[in-house]
Coordinates of C-alpha atoms in Angstrom, one line a residue:
M1285 CA -28.1 -70.8 56.3
N1286 CA -30.1 -68.4 53.5
D1287 CA -32.2 -65.6 54.1
T1288 CA -31.6 -64.7 57.5
L1289 CA -31.1 -61.2 59.2
S1290 CA -27.4 -60.0 60.3
P1291 CA -27.6 -56.7 62.3
K1292 CA -23.6 -56.1 63.4
P1293 CA -24.0 -58.1 67.2
H1294 CA -23.1 -56.6 69.8
Q1295 CA -19.6 -58.5 72.3
E1296 CA -16.7 -58.0 73.8
T1297 CA -13.5 -59.5 73.3
I1298 CA -10.9 -59.8 75.5
T1299 CA -7.7 -62.5 77.0
I1300 CA -9.0 -64.4 79.4
K1301 CA -7.2 -64.7 82.8
R1302 CA -7.1 -68.5 83.6
S1303 CA -5.3 -68.2 87.4
H1304 CA -3.0 -65.8 89.3
F1305 CA -0.2 -66.8 87.6
Y1306 CA -0.9 -66.9 83.8
T1307 CA -3.3 -65.9 81.1
I1308 CA -4.7 -67.3 78.3
L1309 CA -5.0 -65.4 74.7
I1310 CA -8.2 -65.6 73.5
V1311 CA -7.6 -66.0 69.6
L1312 CA -10.3 -64.6 67.1
A1313 CA -12.0 -67.8 65.7
F1314 CA -15.5 -66.6 64.8
G1315 CA -17.0 -63.3 63.0
V1316 CA -19.0 -60.4 63.2
G1317 CA -22.0 -59.9 60.7
L1318 CA -21.6 -56.6 58.1
A1319 CA -22.4 -53.4 58.2
V1320 CA -26.3 -53.4 59.0
G1321 CA -29.0 -51.5 59.5
Y1322 CA -29.2 -51.8 63.2
A1323 CA -30.6 -49.3 65.2
W1324 CA -32.7 -48.4 68.5
G1325 CA -34.9 -45.8 69.4
N1326 CA -34.5 -43.5 72.6
N1327 CA -36.0 -46.3 74.4
G1328 CA -33.3 -48.5 73.8
A1329 CA -35.9 -50.8 71.6
T1330 CA -34.5 -52.4 68.4
K1331 CA -36.1 -50.7 65.3
T1332 CA -34.4 -52.1 62.1
A1333 CA -32.4 -54.6 61.4
A1334 CA -31.2 -56.1 57.8
A1335 CA -28.1 -57.6 56.2
Q1336 CA -26.6 -60.6 55.5
Q1337 CA -25.6 -63.9 57.2
P1338 CA -22.6 -63.1 59.4
A1339 CA -19.5 -63.8 58.1
P1340 CA -15.8 -64.8 59.6
V1341 CA -13.2 -62.3 59.7
Q1342 CA -10.5 -64.3 60.6
A1343 CA -8.1 -65.2 57.9
N1344 CA -9.0 -68.4 55.7
A1345 CA -11.5 -69.0 57.9
P1346 CA -14.6 -70.9 56.1
S1347 CA -17.4 -68.9 54.6
E1348 CA -19.7 -70.5 57.0
P1349 CA -20.1 -70.8 61.0
Q1350 CA -18.9 -74.1 61.8
R1351 CA -21.3 -76.3 64.1
V1352 CA -19.7 -77.8 67.3
E1353 CA -21.1 -80.9 68.5
N1354 CA -21.7 -82.3 71.7
I1355 CA -21.6 -79.4 73.9
P1356 CA -21.6 -80.5 77.4
T1357 CA -24.5 -79.1 79.2
D1358 CA -25.6 -82.1 81.9
G1359 CA -24.8 -80.5 85.3
Y1360 CA -25.2 -76.8 84.1
P1361 CA -27.5 -74.3 85.0
S1362 CA -30.3 -74.7 82.2
L1363 CA -34.2 -74.4 81.2
G1364 CA -36.8 -75.9 79.4
P1365 CA -37.6 -79.1 78.8
A1366 CA -34.7 -82.0 78.7
D1367 CA -35.6 -83.4 75.5
A1368 CA -36.6 -80.3 73.7
P1369 CA -35.9 -79.6 69.6
I1370 CA -33.5 -76.5 70.3
T1371 CA -30.7 -75.8 73.2
I1372 CA -29.2 -73.0 73.0
V1373 CA -25.9 -72.9 75.2
E1374 CA -24.5 -69.1 76.3
F1375 CA -21.4 -68.3 77.1
S1376 CA -21.5 -65.6 79.1
D1377 CA -20.1 -63.2 81.7
F1378 CA -22.5 -61.3 84.4
Q1379 CA -20.3 -58.2 84.2
C1380 CA -20.2 -58.0 80.1
P1381 CA -22.8 -55.1 79.1
Y1382 CA -23.5 -57.0 75.7
C1383 CA -24.7 -60.1 78.4
R1384 CA -26.7 -58.0 80.1
K1385 CA -28.4 -56.5 76.8
F1386 CA -29.8 -59.7 75.7
H1387 CA -30.6 -60.8 78.9
Q1388 CA -32.6 -57.4 79.1
D1389 CA -33.9 -57.0 75.4
T1390 CA -34.1 -60.7 73.9
Y1391 CA -33.9 -63.8 76.2
Q1392 CA -37.2 -63.7 77.8
A1393 CA -38.9 -62.9 74.5
L1394 CA -37.1 -65.9 72.9
L1395 CA -38.1 -68.4 75.3
D1396 CA -41.7 -66.8 75.1
A1397 CA -41.7 -67.4 71.3
Y1398 CA -40.9 -71.1 71.6
P1399 CA -43.0 -72.3 74.6
G1400 CA -41.4 -75.9 75.3
K1401 CA -39.2 -76.1 72.1
I1402 CA -36.0 -74.3 73.9
R1403 CA -33.6 -75.5 76.3
F1404 CA -31.6 -72.6 77.4
V1405 CA -28.0 -74.0 79.3
Y1406 CA -25.6 -71.0 80.6
R1407 CA -22.0 -71.4 80.9
N1408 CA -19.3 -69.0 82.4
L1409 CA -16.9 -66.9 80.5
P1410 CA -15.8 -64.1 82.8
L1411 CA -13.3 -62.0 81.5
T1412 CA -11.4 -61.1 84.1
S1413 CA -8.8 -58.4 82.5
I1414 CA -11.1 -56.2 81.9
H1415 CA -14.1 -57.2 84.3
P1416 CA -13.1 -57.3 87.7
E1417 CA -16.3 -58.6 89.3
A1418 CA -17.1 -60.8 86.5
F1419 CA -15.3 -63.8 88.0
P1420 CA -16.7 -63.3 91.8
A1421 CA -20.4 -62.9 90.1
A1422 CA -20.1 -66.4 88.5
V1423 CA -18.9 -67.8 91.8
A1424 CA -22.0 -65.9 93.4
S1425 CA -24.4 -67.7 90.8
L1426 CA -22.7 -71.1 91.5
C1427 CA -23.5 -70.3 95.6
A1428 CA -26.7 -69.7 94.8
Q1429 CA -27.0 -72.6 92.9
D1430 CA -26.2 -75.1 95.5
Q1431 CA -29.3 -73.7 97.0
N1432 CA -31.5 -74.4 94.0
A1433 CA -31.5 -70.9 93.0
F1434 CA -29.3 -70.2 90.2
W1435 CA -31.9 -68.8 88.2
P1436 CA -33.3 -66.4 90.2
F1437 CA -30.0 -65.0 91.5
Y1438 CA -29.3 -65.0 87.5
E1439 CA -32.0 -62.0 87.0
K1440 CA -30.7 -60.4 89.8
L1441 CA -27.0 -59.9 88.3
F1442 CA -28.4 -59.0 84.9
S1443 CA -31.1 -56.7 86.7
G1444 CA -28.5 -53.7 87.0
A1445 CA -24.9 -53.0 86.2
D1446 CA -23.8 -53.0 89.8
L1447 CA -22.0 -56.0 90.9
G1448 CA -19.9 -56.6 94.3
R1449 CA -19.7 -58.7 97.4
D1450 CA -22.2 -56.7 99.4
I1451 CA -24.6 -56.9 96.6
Y1452 CA -24.2 -60.3 96.4
I1453 CA -25.4 -61.1 99.7
Q1454 CA -28.2 -58.5 99.7
Y1455 CA -29.4 -60.5 96.6
A1456 CA -29.7 -64.0 98.8
S1457 CA -31.2 -62.3 101.6
Q1458 CA -34.0 -61.1 98.8
L1459 CA -34.1 -64.7 97.7
G1460 CA -34.5 -66.1 101.1
L1461 CA -31.1 -68.7 100.4
D1462 CA -29.6 -69.2 103.4
V1463 CA -26.9 -65.9 103.7
P1464 CA -24.5 -67.6 106.3
A1465 CA -24.1 -70.6 104.1
F1466 CA -24.2 -68.6 101.2
N1467 CA -21.3 -66.2 102.2
A1468 CA -19.1 -69.0 103.4
C1469 CA -19.8 -70.5 99.7
L1470 CA -18.5 -66.9 98.1
T1471 CA -14.9 -67.3 100.2
S1472 CA -14.8 -71.3 99.4
N1473 CA -13.3 -71.7 96.5
K1474 CA -15.1 -74.2 95.4
H1475 CA -16.5 -73.5 92.0
D1476 CA -13.3 -71.6 91.2
N1477 CA -12.1 -74.8 88.7
A1478 CA -15.8 -75.5 87.3
I1479 CA -15.1 -71.6 86.5
M1480 CA -11.7 -72.0 85.1
D1481 CA -12.9 -74.8 83.2
D1482 CA -15.8 -73.4 81.8
S1483 CA -13.6 -70.9 80.1
D1484 CA -10.9 -73.4 79.6
Y1485 CA -13.6 -75.1 77.4
A1486 CA -14.9 -71.8 75.5
V1487 CA -11.1 -71.2 74.5
S1488 CA -10.9 -74.8 73.1
I1489 CA -14.0 -74.3 70.7
G1490 CA -12.8 -71.1 69.4
V1491 CA -15.3 -68.6 71.5
S1492 CA -13.5 -65.4 71.4
S1493 CA -16.4 -62.9 72.9
T1494 CA -19.1 -62.6 74.8
P1495 CA -21.7 -62.9 74.6
T1496 CA -21.3 -66.2 72.5
F1497 CA -24.1 -69.2 72.1
F1498 CA -24.7 -72.5 70.0
V1499 CA -27.8 -73.0 68.8
N1500 CA -27.5 -76.9 68.4
G1501 CA -24.3 -76.4 68.1
Y1502 CA -24.5 -73.8 65.4
P1503 CA -22.9 -70.2 66.3
V1504 CA -24.4 -67.1 67.0
V1505 CA -21.7 -64.5 68.4
G1506 CA -22.9 -61.5 69.7
A1507 CA -26.4 -59.7 71.5
Y1508 CA -28.3 -60.4 68.2
P1509 CA -32.1 -59.1 68.4
L1510 CA -35.0 -61.3 68.4
E1511 CA -35.6 -61.0 64.8
Y1512 CA -32.2 -63.1 64.3
F1513 CA -32.5 -65.5 66.8
K1514 CA -35.8 -66.8 65.9
Q1515 CA -34.6 -67.2 62.0
V1516 CA -31.8 -69.1 63.0
I1517 CA -34.1 -71.2 65.4
D1518 CA -37.1 -71.6 62.5
Q1519 CA -34.4 -73.0 60.0
E1520 CA -33.2 -74.8 62.2
L1521 CA -36.4 -76.3 63.2
A1522 CA -37.0 -77.2 59.3
G1523 CA -34.1 -78.9 59.1
T1524 CA -32.3 -75.5 56.6
L1525 CA -29.8 -74.7 58.7
Q1526 CA -26.6 -75.4 57.4

């Protein structure tokens, strides 16, 4: 990829707990950006962003980020046309502050910048060893999906830093969901395997931190600002992104 911005991304890297019986140690598979001029003003808005393309830091890693082909998207929460020229798959954690930062600073602006051209797909990667509410929040989001309310619930979860069972039920009530059914879903364990399968798949393709995005399979690791995502997408649309 040529002439792209690359501010230092914000991300969290950690061991993922697969179940109560064992843990999966995430290995570092993707690099992060080199030093950058990337600063925020007092209001948290991005002021500047300049540097070179992200370079992997893993020993003997390739010099260019490697695409991951055919990431499954069917059946996962998604927004946008099925035939959109750009598919962005996000692996994320509802308790990750950098995932929340991406949502608050970049997510909607990115969709607005490419109306009808982006299909955005969400997949769960709860970092359970440091985020005790990440897995329950993921469960709650899928319980909301059972009532066709994943995206409104997603917005609620990323609207603030507080998470917990009472908050999930409060959000369900505010969104007009069937609260008894939602509450029963929270304790049913019906979505546990799907979330753990998401985490396993993320590990299998080298994801080591949240948030991690794949733009038509091209990895973007960290909460980069809008300008960087736009350059990736513009080059992909132009057919010049390697």
